[in-house]
Coordinates of C-alpha atoms in Angstrom, one line a residue:
M15 CA 51.4 35.2 310.0
A16 CA 51.0 38.6 311.6
D17 CA 53.0 37.5 314.6
L18 CA 55.8 36.3 312.3
A19 CA 55.8 39.6 310.4
A20 CA 56.0 41.5 313.7
F21 CA 59.0 39.4 314.7
A22 CA 60.7 40.1 311.4
V23 CA 60.4 43.8 311.9
V24 CA 61.9 43.6 315.4
A25 CA 64.7 41.4 314.2
E26 CA 65.5 43.8 311.3
E27 CA 65.4 46.9 313.5
Q28 CA 67.0 45.2 316.5
S29 CA 64.9 47.5 318.6
F30 CA 61.4 47.2 320.0
T31 CA 61.2 51.1 320.1
R32 CA 61.9 51.5 316.3
A33 CA 59.9 48.4 315.4
S34 CA 56.8 49.7 317.3
K35 CA 57.0 53.0 315.6
R36 CA 57.3 51.3 312.2
L37 CA 54.3 49.0 313.0
G38 CA 52.3 51.7 314.7
M39 CA 51.7 49.9 317.9
S40 CA 52.9 50.1 321.5
Q41 CA 56.1 48.5 322.7
S42 CA 54.3 46.5 325.3
A43 CA 51.9 45.0 322.7
L44 CA 54.7 44.2 320.4
S45 CA 56.7 42.6 323.2
Q46 CA 53.6 40.4 324.0
I47 CA 53.3 39.4 320.4
V48 CA 56.9 38.2 320.2
R49 CA 56.7 36.5 323.5
R50 CA 53.5 34.7 322.4
L51 CA 55.2 33.6 319.2
E52 CA 58.2 32.2 321.1
E53 CA 56.0 30.3 323.5
R54 CA 54.0 28.8 320.6
L55 CA 57.1 27.7 318.8
G56 CA 59.0 26.7 322.0
L57 CA 62.0 28.6 320.7
R58 CA 63.9 31.7 321.8
L59 CA 64.0 33.9 318.8
L60 CA 65.4 37.1 320.2
A61 CA 68.2 37.8 322.7
R62 CA 67.3 40.8 324.8
T63 CA 69.4 43.0 327.0
T64 CA 68.7 46.4 328.5
R65 CA 70.5 48.1 325.6
S66 CA 69.9 45.9 322.6
V67 CA 67.8 43.3 320.9
A68 CA 69.2 40.8 318.4
P69 CA 68.0 37.6 316.8
T70 CA 69.3 34.3 318.2
Q71 CA 70.8 31.8 315.9
V72 CA 67.4 30.1 315.5
G73 CA 65.9 33.6 315.0
E74 CA 68.4 34.3 312.2
Q75 CA 67.4 31.0 310.5
L76 CA 63.7 31.9 310.8
L77 CA 64.3 35.5 309.5
S78 CA 66.3 34.2 306.5
T79 CA 63.2 32.1 305.5
L80 CA 60.6 34.8 306.4
T81 CA 62.2 37.7 304.6
P82 CA 61.8 36.5 301.0
M83 CA 58.3 35.2 301.7
L84 CA 57.2 38.6 303.2
R85 CA 58.8 40.5 300.3
D86 CA 57.0 38.4 297.8
L87 CA 53.8 38.9 299.7
D88 CA 54.3 42.7 299.7
A89 CA 55.1 42.7 296.0
S90 CA 51.9 40.7 295.3
I91 CA 49.8 43.1 297.3
E92 CA 51.5 46.1 295.7
A93 CA 50.7 44.6 292.3
L94 CA 47.0 44.9 293.2
S95 CA 47.5 48.7 293.0
E96 CA 47.1 48.3 289.2
T97 CA 43.3 48.0 289.9
K98 CA 43.4 51.5 291.5
E99 CA 43.2 54.7 289.5
K100 CA 46.7 55.6 290.6
P101 CA 49.7 53.5 291.4
A102 CA 50.7 53.2 295.1
G103 CA 53.3 51.8 297.4
T104 CA 56.7 52.5 299.0
I105 CA 59.9 51.9 296.9
R106 CA 63.3 51.8 298.7
I107 CA 66.4 52.6 296.6
T108 CA 70.1 52.6 297.6
S109 CA 72.2 55.0 295.6
V110 CA 75.4 56.9 295.5
E111 CA 75.1 60.6 296.3
H112 CA 75.9 61.9 292.8
A113 CA 73.3 59.7 291.0
A114 CA 70.7 60.6 293.6
R115 CA 71.2 64.3 293.2
Q116 CA 71.8 64.4 289.4
F117 CA 69.4 61.8 288.1
L118 CA 67.0 60.3 290.6
I119 CA 65.6 63.5 292.1
P120 CA 65.1 65.3 288.7
A121 CA 63.3 62.2 287.3
L122 CA 61.2 61.7 290.4
A123 CA 60.2 65.3 290.4
K124 CA 58.3 64.6 287.1
I125 CA 56.1 61.9 288.5
L126 CA 55.7 62.2 292.3
P127 CA 53.5 65.3 292.4
D128 CA 50.9 63.5 290.2
N129 CA 51.2 60.3 292.2
P130 CA 50.7 61.1 295.9
D131 CA 50.2 57.4 296.8
I132 CA 53.8 56.5 295.7
K133 CA 56.5 56.9 298.3
V134 CA 60.2 56.7 297.5
E135 CA 62.9 56.3 300.1
I136 CA 66.5 56.8 298.9
E137 CA 69.5 55.8 301.1
V138 CA 72.8 57.3 300.0
D139 CA 75.6 54.8 300.4
Y140 CA 78.8 54.2 298.5
G141 CA 79.0 50.6 299.7
L142 CA 77.9 47.7 297.5
K143 CA 74.6 46.7 299.1
D144 CA 73.0 43.2 298.9
I145 CA 69.6 44.8 298.1
I146 CA 67.7 41.7 298.9
A147 CA 69.2 41.1 302.3
S148 CA 69.1 44.9 303.0
H149 CA 65.4 45.1 302.0
F150 CA 65.8 47.5 299.2
D151 CA 63.6 47.3 296.1
A152 CA 66.4 48.5 293.8
G153 CA 69.9 50.0 293.8
V154 CA 71.8 52.5 291.6
R155 CA 75.5 52.1 290.8
I156 CA 77.7 52.5 287.8
G157 CA 77.3 49.6 285.3
E158 CA 80.4 47.7 286.1
Q159 CA 79.4 47.4 289.8
V160 CA 76.0 45.8 289.1
E161 CA 75.7 42.1 289.9
K162 CA 75.2 39.8 286.8
D163 CA 72.0 38.2 288.1
M164 CA 70.1 41.5 288.4
I165 CA 67.9 43.3 285.9
A166 CA 69.7 46.5 285.0
V167 CA 68.2 49.7 283.5
R168 CA 70.4 52.5 282.3
I169 CA 69.5 55.8 283.9
S170 CA 72.2 58.2 282.8
P171 CA 74.8 59.0 280.1
P172 CA 78.5 58.4 280.8
V173 CA 79.6 60.8 283.5
P174 CA 82.4 63.3 282.5
M175 CA 85.0 63.9 285.3
A176 CA 87.2 66.9 286.0
I177 CA 90.4 67.3 288.0
V178 CA 90.0 70.6 289.9
A179 CA 91.5 72.7 292.7
S180 CA 91.1 76.3 293.9
P181 CA 93.1 79.2 292.4
A182 CA 94.8 79.6 295.7
Y183 CA 96.0 76.0 295.7
F184 CA 97.3 76.1 292.2
A185 CA 99.1 79.4 293.0
L186 CA 101.2 77.5 295.5
N187 CA 101.3 74.2 293.7
P188 CA 101.6 74.4 289.9
A189 CA 98.9 72.4 288.1
P190 CA 99.8 68.8 287.2
S191 CA 99.9 67.9 283.5
T192 CA 100.5 64.1 283.7
P193 CA 99.3 61.3 286.1
R194 CA 102.9 61.0 287.4
E195 CA 102.8 64.6 288.6
L196 CA 99.7 64.0 290.7
S197 CA 101.9 62.2 293.3
R198 CA 103.4 65.6 294.2
H199 CA 100.0 67.0 295.1
V200 CA 97.6 66.8 298.0
C201 CA 94.8 64.7 296.5
L202 CA 91.4 64.6 298.1
N203 CA 90.2 61.0 298.2
L204 CA 86.9 59.1 298.4
R205 CA 87.0 56.1 300.7
M206 CA 85.0 53.1 299.4
P207 CA 83.3 51.4 302.3
T208 CA 83.0 48.0 300.8
S209 CA 86.7 47.5 299.9
G210 CA 88.1 50.0 302.4
T211 CA 90.3 51.4 299.7
F212 CA 90.4 54.8 298.1
Y213 CA 88.5 55.2 294.8
E214 CA 90.7 55.0 291.7
W215 CA 91.2 58.1 289.6
R216 CA 90.4 57.0 286.0
L217 CA 92.5 58.8 283.5
S218 CA 93.1 58.3 279.7
K219 CA 94.8 60.0 276.8
D220 CA 95.1 58.9 273.2
G221 CA 93.6 55.5 274.0
K222 CA 96.0 54.9 277.0
A223 CA 94.1 54.3 280.3
V224 CA 95.6 54.8 283.7
H225 CA 93.9 54.1 287.0
V226 CA 95.7 55.4 290.0
R227 CA 95.1 55.5 293.8
L228 CA 96.7 58.5 295.5
D229 CA 97.5 59.4 299.1
G230 CA 96.5 62.7 300.7
Q231 CA 95.9 64.4 304.0
L232 CA 92.1 64.3 303.6
A233 CA 89.7 61.5 302.7
F234 CA 85.9 61.5 302.8
N235 CA 83.0 59.1 302.2
A236 CA 81.0 61.5 300.0
L237 CA 81.6 63.8 297.1
G238 CA 80.1 67.0 298.7
P239 CA 82.8 67.4 301.3
I240 CA 85.5 66.7 298.7
R241 CA 84.2 69.6 296.6
D242 CA 84.1 71.8 299.8
A243 CA 87.7 70.9 300.6
A244 CA 88.8 71.7 297.1
L245 CA 87.1 75.1 297.4
A246 CA 88.9 75.7 300.7
G247 CA 92.3 75.2 298.9
L248 CA 93.0 72.0 300.8
G249 CA 93.9 69.9 297.7
I250 CA 93.2 68.7 294.3
A251 CA 90.0 66.6 293.5
N252 CA 88.6 64.4 290.8
L253 CA 84.9 65.1 290.6
P254 CA 81.9 64.8 288.2
L255 CA 82.0 67.8 285.9
D256 CA 78.3 68.6 286.5
Q257 CA 79.1 69.0 290.2
V258 CA 81.7 71.7 289.6
A259 CA 80.7 73.3 286.3
E260 CA 79.2 76.5 287.9
L261 CA 82.2 76.8 290.2
L262 CA 84.6 76.6 287.2
A263 CA 82.6 79.2 285.4
A264 CA 82.7 81.5 288.4
G265 CA 86.5 81.1 288.7
R266 CA 86.2 79.6 292.2
L267 CA 87.8 76.3 290.9
Q268 CA 90.2 75.7 288.1
R269 CA 90.6 72.6 286.0
A270 CA 93.8 70.7 285.2
M271 CA 94.8 67.8 283.0
T272 CA 91.8 68.2 280.6
D273 CA 93.6 66.0 278.1
W274 CA 93.7 63.2 280.6
S275 CA 90.1 63.1 281.7
E276 CA 87.9 60.0 281.4
D277 CA 84.2 59.5 281.7
L278 CA 82.7 57.2 284.3
P279 CA 80.4 54.5 282.9
P280 CA 76.7 55.3 283.0
Y281 CA 74.6 54.7 286.1
Y282 CA 72.1 51.8 286.2
L283 CA 69.1 51.0 288.3
Y284 CA 69.2 47.3 289.2
Y285 CA 66.7 45.0 290.9
P286 CA 65.9 41.3 291.3
H287 CA 64.0 39.5 288.6
R288 CA 61.0 39.0 290.8
R289 CA 60.6 42.7 291.8
H290 CA 58.9 44.2 288.8
G291 CA 55.1 43.5 289.2
S292 CA 54.1 46.7 291.1
A293 CA 52.6 49.5 288.9
A294 CA 54.4 52.1 291.1
F295 CA 57.7 50.4 290.6
R296 CA 57.2 50.2 286.8
L297 CA 56.3 53.9 286.8
V298 CA 59.5 54.8 288.7
I299 CA 61.6 52.7 286.3
D300 CA 60.1 54.4 283.3
A301 CA 60.7 57.8 284.8
L302 CA 64.4 57.0 285.5
R303 CA 65.1 55.2 282.2
W304 CA 67.7 57.1 280.1
R305 CA 66.6 58.1 276.7
D306 CA 69.3 59.4 274.3

C-alpha cells in the first residue's frame, strides 16, 4: 500500500524531484520503490525521459482507481483527529481571488491562530476545477457555478459591483450612462480560463437585465491587475465594490452607471458528499458559513 501511495504522488506531481520533497525521502529511494512496484506487477506504470515523468496508459488506469481510495483513507485518518484535544489536518481549497481575499482569509484568521495543527492551502484559480480529480477538499465559486452533486455552503452575501475608471480616463472619455455606450470605451476584461471567453458584465435597471461581453485593448486573468490598469487610466472596469471603495472615496477612481449596477450571486464553498468527516474540515466550514 505504501508503494502504491508513493507511485500516486509521483504520477500526480509528474516529477520525482517534487514527489520526493512531498514525501520527505530521497529521489533514489523513491525511484527504487516505483521500480520495485513495476517489477512486482509486471507493468510499466511511468514513462520516464530526462525531462519529464508521466503515467502510462496502464498507470493512468491504476491512478484513477487509487486516487479515491487514498482520499477516503486520508479522510478516515483525519476523522480520528476528533479524539485529539484540537482538530488537525491539511485542507486544500480552490477559490477565485476576490473570495479568497474578502471572505476566506478574514474567516480563517479567526480560527487558525487557536488551531495550529490545522493547515489550509488556497489555490487561486478562475477556472472551474474538478475538485476530486484535482485533489482539493473544497472549492469556492459563485452559486450558479457550483455543480449540482456537491454539498454547497453559502459563505458571503451578494457581491455589489461598480463600473469605474480614473478621473484622467473620464476626462478624455465622457462616462457612459447606458450599456450601449460601453462599446465606445476601452473596457478592461477578465479572461475565463475554462471557457476561454471574457467574463460577462452583468447590468440591470428597473428589472431589465443585460449581460454583455466587451472588447478592449487589455485583458487579464485576475482582478488585481484590472484594478491597477483602471488606476493607470487605461480603461473602464467592472469590479467588486469592496475592492474599489477606498479608491472611490479618495477620488483616485470614479464610478459610472450606478443605476445599471447588478450584484453578483453569493459565493459558496462546495465539496463532495463524502468529504465532511474531519473535525478540522467541519471547523473551517463553520468559520466560513455566512450568517446574516
